[in-house]
């Protein structure tokens, strides 16, 4: 096995050689401190002139930021360093010299960093966020596999628009019109009738003209769908899943959360069950808080969601929204026809909606009426309607936005830092 910085604790008091980049450096006449990174972690290399001789010492002193090297040295325990170890450097071989690396240790503006995203990813902070993203994905697969769900991959090129027709990315499918998927849900409903409990994880496209800290044009969504599961049980799966992911990140990303300065006491508390508030009560609450402009039937904006979330120290479900502001496929409440059996899960600390979910209409006639009222083509949705003709059953599901969830867990302000190469309203580069 080759030595990496993350496993260097196995080589204490041994001399090792490994590949690394120079992240940063300090030096005086007699000693140089090299901040080395190899992708797996960071370690300080100490170069002492008296020990290595003039040639190696001057090589160390002239190393430029992000130059790649093979470094040979002895690993020693150093309690004061963040990694717990230090490398007493014996030799340096330069692989490639990096000249005028654009991202220096000084402060840069966000647009500049975004233009250099291909390099910015190397920074300690960005690498930490990517590791947390990886942990959320890992824990997601673990949770659903442990609970009897089958991973199913819905198509990306589709002929339908489950979440409304205004935010579609249209493309040509030979002679036909097609769209990039804005949700795999409809296909996951078919899959749930085949496999019982299913989940998907894939890219999702929304041509939203929103320029907020919560919106991406291309984002990744986890979409579970369950046959025979109704409204309340759907919420229970969601709170179990979100708790599992947060606790996994706390356990497995201690170093990364620390590097990001995340207040982990806020995350430790994220354990099911989560509070629930009905849309009706949320409206009353907002009126009490002085949001006079909002009336029953309006959708919530970010300030409304934040105000509601601030009353809780866990994510909160807002349940049973008015029918008029939700998609065509949601099951109406059996007790009153003007609201649907849906819930949005709002994260704490102002991170907004991380999940949208609902019980789906399983009655053929009702679904047909809904499609017609929404002006959707019965031809396009023929297959989806047919699911209600051959052994239809109550079923429910939800979609969790990966980037908003990672932003919340990491404590980073904007979703653009939670995806390797963000697609934003004004950004397709790099
Ligand atoms: O609430 P949404 O639109 O729900 C659906 O697409 C359902 N079909 C899901 C389902 O029931 N299977 O999206 C679900 C989640 C949101 O709660 C949010 O976390 C995320 O996807 N999301 C976005 N994330 C980043 N940028 C955007 N533009 C997003 N739009 C939605
Ligand atoms: Mg939503």
Short mmCIF file of C-alpha atoms and ligand atoms in Angstrom, two decimals:
data_model
loop_
_atom_site.label_atom_id
_atom_site.label_comp_id
_atom_site.label_asym_id
_atom_site.label_seq_id
_atom_site.Cartn_x
_atom_site.Cartn_y
_atom_site.Cartn_z
CA UNK A 1 0.00 0.00 0.00
CA UNK A 2 1.24 3.49 -0.79
CA UNK A 3 1.40 5.92 2.09
CA UNK A 4 -1.25 8.63 2.25
CA UNK A 5 -1.56 11.49 4.73
CA UNK A 6 -4.87 10.14 6.05
CA UNK A 7 -3.25 6.83 7.09
CA UNK A 8 0.16 8.18 8.05
CA UNK A 9 -0.47 7.30 11.71
CA UNK A 10 0.48 3.72 10.77
CA UNK A 11 4.00 4.87 9.91
CA UNK A 12 5.06 6.65 13.10
CA UNK A 13 8.87 6.79 13.42
CA UNK A 14 9.24 5.32 9.93
CA UNK A 15 10.61 6.99 6.82
CA UNK A 16 8.01 7.23 4.06
CA UNK A 17 7.79 8.68 0.55
CA UNK A 18 4.56 9.96 -0.96
CA UNK A 19 3.20 12.35 -3.55
CA UNK A 20 1.82 15.75 -2.46
CA UNK A 21 1.13 19.34 -3.42
CA UNK A 22 2.47 22.37 -1.60
CA UNK A 23 -0.55 24.16 -0.13
CA UNK A 24 1.38 26.85 1.71
CA UNK A 25 4.84 27.53 3.14
CA UNK A 26 6.76 29.57 5.74
CA UNK A 27 10.51 29.73 5.98
CA UNK A 28 13.43 31.44 7.66
CA UNK A 29 17.16 31.15 7.03
CA UNK A 30 17.44 27.76 8.69
CA UNK A 31 14.04 26.09 8.70
CA UNK A 32 11.10 25.76 6.33
CA UNK A 33 7.55 24.67 7.18
CA UNK A 34 5.70 23.12 4.26
CA UNK A 35 1.91 22.65 4.37
CA UNK A 36 1.51 19.50 2.31
CA UNK A 37 -1.70 18.02 0.99
CA UNK A 38 -2.22 14.83 -0.99
CA UNK A 39 -6.01 14.93 -1.37
CA UNK A 40 -6.54 12.63 1.61
CA UNK A 41 -5.43 15.22 4.16
CA UNK A 42 -2.94 17.86 5.24
CA UNK A 43 0.35 17.51 7.14
CA UNK A 44 3.16 19.89 8.01
CA UNK A 45 6.60 19.00 6.68
CA UNK A 46 9.57 20.49 8.52
CA UNK A 47 12.79 21.03 6.58
CA UNK A 48 15.88 21.81 8.65
CA UNK A 49 18.82 23.18 6.67
CA UNK A 50 21.47 21.64 8.91
CA UNK A 51 19.96 18.18 8.43
CA UNK A 52 19.13 18.12 4.72
CA UNK A 53 22.00 20.23 3.35
CA UNK A 54 22.00 23.29 1.08
CA UNK A 55 20.59 21.74 -2.07
CA UNK A 56 17.40 20.23 -0.60
CA UNK A 57 16.87 23.21 1.67
CA UNK A 58 16.99 25.70 -1.19
CA UNK A 59 14.62 23.45 -3.17
CA UNK A 60 12.18 23.59 -0.24
CA UNK A 61 12.55 27.37 0.09
CA UNK A 62 11.86 28.01 -3.56
CA UNK A 63 8.85 25.66 -3.83
CA UNK A 64 5.83 27.49 -5.26
CA UNK A 65 2.22 27.09 -4.18
CA UNK A 66 0.53 23.98 -5.68
CA UNK A 67 3.76 22.55 -7.10
CA UNK A 68 3.64 18.75 -7.05
CA UNK A 69 6.40 16.79 -5.37
CA UNK A 70 7.46 13.44 -4.00
CA UNK A 71 8.50 13.96 -0.45
CA UNK A 72 10.52 11.61 1.75
CA UNK A 73 10.55 12.03 5.51
CA UNK A 74 10.14 10.57 8.98
CA UNK A 75 6.70 10.59 10.57
CA UNK A 76 6.57 11.82 14.15
CA UNK A 77 3.72 12.31 16.59
CA UNK A 78 2.91 15.98 17.17
CA UNK A 79 0.01 16.60 19.52
CA UNK A 80 -0.18 20.31 18.65
CA UNK A 81 -0.81 19.84 14.93
CA UNK A 82 -4.38 19.35 13.65
CA UNK A 83 -3.45 16.09 11.94
CA UNK A 84 -1.66 14.77 15.04
CA UNK A 85 1.55 14.15 13.06
CA UNK A 86 4.44 15.97 11.49
CA UNK A 87 6.89 14.99 8.78
CA UNK A 88 10.63 15.56 9.26
CA UNK A 89 11.57 16.04 5.62
CA UNK A 90 14.66 14.27 4.26
CA UNK A 91 14.24 14.69 0.53
CA UNK A 92 12.12 16.50 -2.05
CA UNK A 93 11.71 15.56 -5.74
CA UNK A 94 9.83 18.11 -7.81
CA UNK A 95 7.30 16.53 -10.21
CA UNK A 96 5.87 19.71 -11.66
CA UNK A 97 6.38 23.35 -10.83
CA UNK A 98 3.21 25.43 -10.51
CA UNK A 99 3.70 29.02 -11.60
CA UNK A 100 1.46 31.90 -10.49
CA UNK A 101 -1.30 29.79 -8.92
CA UNK A 102 -4.30 32.13 -9.03
CA UNK A 103 -5.80 31.34 -5.62
CA UNK A 104 -3.43 32.74 -3.01
CA UNK A 105 -3.87 32.65 0.76
CA UNK A 106 -5.33 36.20 0.63
CA UNK A 107 -9.09 36.80 0.41
CA UNK A 108 -10.74 36.47 -3.01
CA UNK A 109 -14.24 37.42 -4.16
CA UNK A 110 -16.79 34.68 -4.76
CA UNK A 111 -17.08 35.27 -8.52
CA UNK A 112 -13.31 34.93 -8.86
CA UNK A 113 -13.34 31.71 -6.85
CA UNK A 114 -16.27 30.38 -8.90
CA UNK A 115 -14.38 31.14 -12.14
CA UNK A 116 -11.56 29.07 -10.66
CA UNK A 117 -13.79 26.33 -9.28
CA UNK A 118 -11.57 23.65 -10.91
CA UNK A 119 -8.75 24.85 -8.63
CA UNK A 120 -10.80 26.11 -5.68
CA UNK A 121 -11.89 22.49 -5.03
CA UNK A 122 -8.35 21.89 -3.73
CA UNK A 123 -8.85 24.19 -0.75
CA UNK A 124 -9.24 22.73 2.71
CA UNK A 125 -12.76 24.10 3.07
CA UNK A 126 -14.06 22.94 -0.31
CA UNK A 127 -12.53 19.49 0.11
CA UNK A 128 -14.24 19.21 3.50
CA UNK A 129 -17.65 20.02 1.97
CA UNK A 130 -17.09 17.42 -0.78
CA UNK A 131 -16.30 14.78 1.85
CA UNK A 132 -19.49 15.63 3.73
CA UNK A 133 -21.43 15.37 0.47
CA UNK A 134 -19.90 11.93 -0.06
CA UNK A 135 -20.88 10.89 3.46
CA UNK A 136 -24.50 12.01 2.93
CA UNK A 137 -24.62 9.90 -0.26
CA UNK A 138 -23.00 6.93 1.47
CA UNK A 139 -25.38 7.10 4.43
CA UNK A 140 -28.34 7.45 2.05
CA UNK A 141 -27.53 4.19 0.26
CA UNK A 142 -26.90 2.52 3.63
CA UNK A 143 -30.20 3.71 5.13
CA UNK A 144 -32.37 2.64 2.20
CA UNK A 145 -30.57 -0.66 1.65
CA UNK A 146 -30.87 -1.47 5.37
CA UNK A 147 -34.60 -0.77 5.20
CA UNK A 148 -35.54 -2.95 2.25
CA UNK A 149 -35.56 -0.34 -0.53
CA UNK A 150 -34.32 -1.16 -4.04
CA UNK A 151 -32.33 1.47 -5.97
CA UNK A 152 -34.04 2.21 -9.28
CA UNK A 153 -32.75 4.64 -11.91
CA UNK A 154 -35.43 6.71 -13.67
CA UNK A 155 -34.64 8.24 -17.08
CA UNK A 156 -33.09 11.69 -17.50
CA UNK A 157 -34.65 12.31 -20.93
CA UNK A 158 -38.41 12.43 -20.47
CA UNK A 159 -41.61 13.43 -22.21
CA UNK A 160 -43.42 14.66 -19.09
CA UNK A 161 -43.23 17.51 -16.57
CA UNK A 162 -44.26 16.38 -13.08
CA UNK A 163 -43.49 19.64 -11.28
CA UNK A 164 -45.13 22.09 -13.70
CA UNK A 165 -44.24 23.23 -17.18
CA UNK A 166 -42.58 26.59 -16.52
CA UNK A 167 -39.17 25.35 -15.42
CA UNK A 168 -38.35 22.80 -18.11
CA UNK A 169 -35.14 22.34 -20.03
CA UNK A 170 -36.39 21.45 -23.47
CA UNK A 171 -34.24 19.49 -25.88
CA UNK A 172 -34.76 17.60 -29.11
CA UNK A 173 -35.18 13.83 -29.00
CA UNK A 174 -34.58 13.27 -32.71
CA UNK A 175 -37.87 14.55 -34.19
CA UNK A 176 -39.73 14.73 -30.84
CA UNK A 177 -39.63 17.31 -28.04
CA UNK A 178 -38.08 16.06 -24.81
CA UNK A 179 -37.16 17.52 -21.43
CA UNK A 180 -34.37 16.94 -18.96
CA UNK A 181 -35.86 15.30 -15.88
CA UNK A 182 -37.17 17.67 -13.20
CA UNK A 183 -38.09 14.69 -10.97
CA UNK A 184 -38.03 10.92 -11.39
CA UNK A 185 -41.12 10.55 -9.24
CA UNK A 186 -43.65 9.37 -11.83
CA UNK A 187 -41.32 6.58 -12.93
CA UNK A 188 -40.56 5.74 -9.30
CA UNK A 189 -44.31 5.22 -8.74
CA UNK A 190 -44.28 2.58 -11.49
CA UNK A 191 -41.20 1.03 -9.89
CA UNK A 192 -42.83 0.96 -6.41
CA UNK A 193 -45.70 -1.09 -7.87
CA UNK A 194 -43.08 -3.53 -9.18
CA UNK A 195 -40.68 -3.63 -6.21
CA UNK A 196 -42.57 -2.31 -3.16
CA UNK A 197 -40.06 0.17 -1.77
CA UNK A 198 -37.67 1.95 -4.11
CA UNK A 199 -35.33 4.94 -4.13
CA UNK A 200 -33.49 6.88 -6.79
CA UNK A 201 -30.51 9.20 -6.72
CA UNK A 202 -29.78 11.30 -9.73
CA UNK A 203 -29.43 14.69 -11.38
CA UNK A 204 -32.45 16.94 -11.69
CA UNK A 205 -32.88 20.01 -13.87
CA UNK A 206 -34.92 23.13 -13.19
CA UNK A 207 -34.75 26.10 -15.53
CA UNK A 208 -35.62 28.38 -12.60
CA UNK A 209 -34.79 32.01 -12.99
CA UNK A 210 -34.04 32.12 -9.24
CA UNK A 211 -30.78 33.59 -8.03
CA UNK A 212 -30.87 32.63 -4.36
CA UNK A 213 -28.55 30.78 -1.98
CA UNK A 214 -30.89 27.74 -2.25
CA UNK A 215 -31.30 27.35 -6.01
CA UNK A 216 -29.26 25.42 -8.52
CA UNK A 217 -30.21 24.78 -12.14
CA UNK A 218 -28.82 21.25 -11.91
CA UNK A 219 -29.08 19.52 -8.54
CA UNK A 220 -29.16 15.96 -7.21
CA UNK A 221 -32.24 14.47 -5.65
CA UNK A 222 -32.97 11.34 -3.63
CA UNK A 223 -36.50 10.11 -4.38
CA UNK A 224 -37.95 7.21 -2.38
CA UNK A 225 -41.39 5.83 -3.28
CA UNK A 226 -43.39 3.27 -1.26
CA UNK A 227 -46.44 1.15 -2.13
CA UNK A 228 -49.13 0.76 0.58
CA UNK A 229 -47.64 3.69 2.54
CA UNK A 230 -49.91 6.60 3.44
CA UNK A 231 -49.33 10.17 4.54
CA UNK A 232 -48.26 9.74 8.18
CA UNK A 233 -45.95 6.77 7.59
CA UNK A 234 -44.28 8.72 4.77
CA UNK A 235 -43.34 11.44 7.31
CA UNK A 236 -41.94 8.81 9.67
CA UNK A 237 -39.62 7.45 6.97
CA UNK A 238 -38.44 11.00 6.22
CA UNK A 239 -37.58 11.86 9.82
CA UNK A 240 -35.80 8.54 10.30
CA UNK A 241 -33.82 9.04 7.10
CA UNK A 242 -32.80 12.65 7.80
CA UNK A 243 -31.78 11.77 11.38
CA UNK A 244 -29.70 8.87 10.08
CA UNK A 245 -27.86 11.02 7.58
CA UNK A 246 -27.12 13.80 10.08
CA UNK A 247 -25.90 11.37 12.76
CA UNK A 248 -23.72 9.55 10.19
CA UNK A 249 -22.11 12.83 9.15
CA UNK A 250 -21.48 13.72 12.80
CA UNK A 251 -19.84 10.36 13.40
CA UNK A 252 -17.81 10.07 10.19
CA UNK A 253 -16.98 13.69 9.32
CA UNK A 254 -15.74 15.04 12.63
CA UNK A 255 -12.59 16.50 11.08
CA UNK A 256 -14.44 18.09 8.16
CA UNK A 257 -17.12 19.68 10.35
CA UNK A 258 -14.37 21.08 12.55
CA UNK A 259 -12.47 22.47 9.56
CA UNK A 260 -15.68 24.26 8.53
CA UNK A 261 -16.24 25.63 12.03
CA UNK A 262 -19.68 23.96 12.19
CA UNK A 263 -21.49 24.18 15.55
CA UNK A 264 -22.08 20.43 15.89
CA UNK A 265 -24.20 20.76 19.04
CA UNK A 266 -27.00 21.94 16.74
CA UNK A 267 -26.68 18.74 14.69
CA UNK A 268 -26.42 16.37 17.66
CA UNK A 269 -30.00 17.27 18.47
CA UNK A 270 -31.35 16.17 15.06
CA UNK A 271 -33.08 12.95 16.10
CA UNK A 272 -36.59 11.74 15.10
CA UNK A 273 -39.40 12.58 15.70
CA UNK A 274 -39.61 16.02 14.10
CA UNK A 275 -42.35 18.56 14.86
CA UNK A 276 -45.30 19.01 12.47
CA UNK A 277 -47.33 22.15 11.83
CA UNK A 278 -50.26 22.36 9.41
CA UNK A 279 -50.29 24.95 6.65
CA UNK A 280 -53.36 26.50 8.32
CA UNK A 281 -51.52 26.92 11.63
CA UNK A 282 -48.41 28.16 9.84
CA UNK A 283 -50.49 30.95 8.27
CA UNK A 284 -51.88 31.89 11.72
CA UNK A 285 -48.39 31.82 13.17
CA UNK A 286 -47.07 34.10 10.42
CA UNK A 287 -49.89 36.58 11.02
CA UNK A 288 -49.01 36.63 14.72
CA UNK A 289 -45.39 37.31 13.74
CA UNK A 290 -46.47 40.32 11.69
CA UNK A 291 -46.37 38.89 8.16
CA UNK A 292 -49.57 40.70 7.19
CA UNK A 293 -49.22 40.32 3.43
CA UNK A 294 -49.62 36.52 3.30
CA UNK A 295 -53.11 35.05 2.89
CA UNK A 296 -54.46 31.49 2.89
CA UNK A 297 -53.71 30.01 -0.52
CA UNK A 298 -50.33 31.73 -0.99
CA UNK A 299 -47.12 29.75 -1.18
CA UNK A 300 -44.41 30.47 1.39
CA UNK A 301 -41.29 32.39 0.48
CA UNK A 302 -37.87 32.00 2.08
CA UNK A 303 -38.56 34.60 4.84
CA UNK A 304 -41.78 32.79 5.82
CA UNK A 305 -40.06 29.41 5.96
CA UNK A 306 -37.22 30.83 8.01
CA UNK A 307 -39.62 32.46 10.49
CA UNK A 308 -41.46 29.16 10.98
CA UNK A 309 -38.25 27.12 11.27
CA UNK A 310 -36.84 29.50 13.89
CA UNK A 311 -39.41 28.28 16.43
CA UNK A 312 -37.90 24.80 16.41
CA UNK A 313 -34.45 23.33 16.98
CA UNK A 314 -35.18 20.42 14.62
CA UNK A 315 -36.44 20.31 11.05
CA UNK A 316 -40.20 20.95 10.91
CA UNK A 317 -42.83 19.43 8.62
CA UNK A 318 -45.34 21.91 7.20
CA UNK A 319 -48.28 19.68 6.26
CA UNK A 320 -51.42 19.83 4.13
CA UNK A 321 -50.94 22.75 1.77
CA UNK A 322 -53.78 24.17 -0.35
CA UNK A 323 -54.43 22.09 -3.44
CA UNK A 324 -54.00 25.11 -5.71
CA UNK A 325 -50.27 25.59 -5.02
CA UNK A 326 -49.22 21.95 -5.34
CA UNK A 327 -48.73 19.58 -8.32
CA UNK A 328 -51.57 17.59 -9.92
CA UNK A 329 -50.66 14.18 -8.46
CA UNK A 330 -51.21 14.85 -4.73
CA UNK A 331 -53.99 13.02 -2.84
CA UNK A 332 -56.63 15.36 -1.36
CA UNK A 333 -57.28 15.11 2.37
CA UNK A 334 -60.32 12.84 2.90
CA UNK A 335 -61.68 15.28 5.50
CA UNK A 336 -61.46 18.41 3.36
CA UNK A 337 -60.99 18.71 -0.34
CA UNK A 338 -59.13 22.05 -0.38
CA UNK A 339 -55.86 20.69 1.04
CA UNK A 340 -53.62 17.82 -0.06
CA UNK A 341 -51.75 15.11 1.89
CA UNK A 342 -48.31 16.60 1.43
CA UNK A 343 -45.52 17.98 3.57
CA UNK A 344 -42.43 20.09 3.07
CA UNK A 345 -39.60 19.53 5.53
CA UNK A 346 -37.94 22.81 6.51
CA UNK A 347 -34.39 22.64 7.87
CA UNK A 348 -33.34 24.75 10.86
CA UNK A 349 -30.97 27.74 10.77
CA UNK A 350 -32.53 29.27 7.64
CA UNK A 351 -31.59 26.49 5.18
CA UNK A 352 -35.17 26.22 3.92
CA UNK A 353 -37.05 23.33 2.35
CA UNK A 354 -34.97 20.18 2.06
CA UNK A 355 -37.79 17.72 1.29
CA UNK A 356 -41.03 17.87 -0.67
CA UNK A 357 -43.25 14.82 -0.42
CA UNK A 358 -46.82 13.56 -0.54
CA UNK A 359 -49.30 10.75 -0.78
CA UNK A 360 -50.15 10.25 -4.46
CA UNK A 361 -53.62 10.01 -6.00
CA UNK A 362 -54.38 6.33 -6.59
CA UNK A 363 -57.92 6.65 -7.96
CA UNK A 364 -58.12 6.55 -11.77
CA UNK A 365 -61.02 8.97 -12.25
CA UNK A 366 -59.66 11.53 -9.79
CA UNK A 367 -56.22 11.50 -11.41
CA UNK A 368 -57.74 11.84 -14.88
CA UNK A 369 -59.75 14.88 -13.74
CA UNK A 370 -56.65 16.41 -12.19
CA UNK A 371 -54.61 15.96 -15.38
CA UNK A 372 -57.39 17.58 -17.41
CA UNK A 373 -57.74 20.49 -14.97
CA UNK A 374 -53.98 21.10 -15.17
CA UNK A 375 -54.15 21.07 -18.96
CA UNK A 376 -51.85 18.05 -19.22
CA UNK A 377 -52.03 15.63 -22.15
CA UNK A 378 -53.78 12.33 -21.42
CA UNK A 379 -51.70 10.83 -24.23
CA UNK A 380 -48.37 11.77 -22.55
CA UNK A 381 -49.56 10.51 -19.16
CA UNK A 382 -51.31 7.39 -20.51
CA UNK A 383 -48.78 5.07 -18.88
CA UNK A 384 -48.98 6.97 -15.57
CA UNK A 385 -52.79 6.70 -15.55
CA UNK A 386 -52.56 2.99 -16.35
CA UNK A 387 -50.85 2.43 -12.99
CA UNK A 388 -54.32 3.30 -11.59
CA UNK A 389 -56.03 0.71 -13.81
CA UNK A 390 -54.15 -2.44 -12.86
CA UNK A 391 -54.18 -3.01 -9.10
CA UNK A 392 -53.81 0.56 -7.88
CA UNK A 393 -52.87 1.01 -4.21
CA UNK A 394 -52.27 3.97 -1.88
CA UNK A 395 -48.64 5.03 -2.13
CA UNK A 396 -46.38 7.86 -1.05
CA UNK A 397 -42.92 9.23 -1.56
CA UNK A 398 -40.70 12.26 -1.31
CA UNK A 399 -37.69 14.03 -2.78
CA UNK A 400 -34.72 15.26 -0.75
CA UNK A 401 -32.47 17.88 -2.31
CA UNK A 402 -28.88 16.76 -1.75
CA UNK A 403 -27.20 20.16 -2.01
CA UNK A 404 -29.53 21.93 0.43
CA UNK A 405 -29.06 19.09 2.88
CA UNK A 406 -25.27 19.21 2.54
CA UNK A 407 -25.32 23.02 2.93
CA UNK A 408 -27.27 22.70 6.17
CA UNK A 409 -25.10 19.91 7.63
CA UNK A 410 -21.86 21.67 6.60
CA UNK A 411 -23.10 25.07 7.71
CA UNK A 412 -22.13 26.70 4.39
CA UNK A 413 -24.21 29.66 3.35
CA UNK A 414 -24.82 28.89 -0.33
CA UNK A 415 -25.62 25.66 -2.20
CA UNK A 416 -23.06 26.55 -4.89
CA UNK A 417 -20.29 25.29 -2.58
CA UNK A 418 -21.94 21.90 -2.06
CA UNK A 419 -21.72 20.58 -5.64
CA UNK A 420 -18.39 20.15 -7.44
CA UNK A 421 -19.30 22.23 -10.51
CA UNK A 422 -22.43 24.30 -9.87
CA UNK A 423 -24.81 25.22 -12.67
CA UNK A 424 -26.33 28.59 -11.81
CA UNK A 425 -28.45 31.13 -13.63
CA UNK A 426 -25.33 32.87 -14.96
CA UNK A 427 -22.81 30.08 -14.76
CA UNK A 428 -21.98 27.18 -17.07
CA UNK A 429 -18.18 27.63 -16.61
CA UNK A 430 -16.08 25.76 -15.65
O1 LIG B 1 -40.29 19.99 -3.83
P1 LIG B 1 -39.77 19.39 -5.09
O2 LIG B 1 -39.95 20.17 -6.35
O3 LIG B 1 -40.46 17.95 -5.19
C1 LIG B 1 -40.41 17.09 -6.23
O4 LIG B 1 -39.73 17.21 -7.23
C2 LIG B 1 -41.17 15.81 -5.98
N1 LIG B 1 -41.51 15.21 -7.27
C3 LIG B 1 -40.34 14.89 -5.14
C4 LIG B 1 -41.04 13.59 -4.85
O5 LIG B 1 -42.05 13.59 -4.17
N2 LIG B 1 -40.50 12.50 -5.33
O6 LIG B 1 -38.22 19.10 -4.93
C5 LIG B 1 -37.75 18.28 -3.88
C6 LIG B 1 -36.54 18.89 -3.21
C7 LIG B 1 -36.79 20.24 -2.53
O7 LIG B 1 -37.34 20.07 -1.25
C8 LIG B 1 -35.39 20.82 -2.48
O8 LIG B 1 -34.65 20.27 -1.40
C9 LIG B 1 -34.79 20.32 -3.77
O9 LIG B 1 -35.52 19.19 -4.17
N3 LIG B 1 -34.82 21.35 -4.82
C10 LIG B 1 -33.77 22.10 -5.19
N4 LIG B 1 -32.49 22.12 -4.76
C11 LIG B 1 -31.64 23.00 -5.35
N5 LIG B 1 -31.99 23.82 -6.36
C12 LIG B 1 -33.26 23.83 -6.84
N6 LIG B 1 -33.59 24.63 -7.85
C13 LIG B 1 -34.22 22.94 -6.23
N7 LIG B 1 -35.53 22.67 -6.45
C14 LIG B 1 -35.88 21.71 -5.58
MG1 LIG B 2 -41.07 21.72 -3.04
#
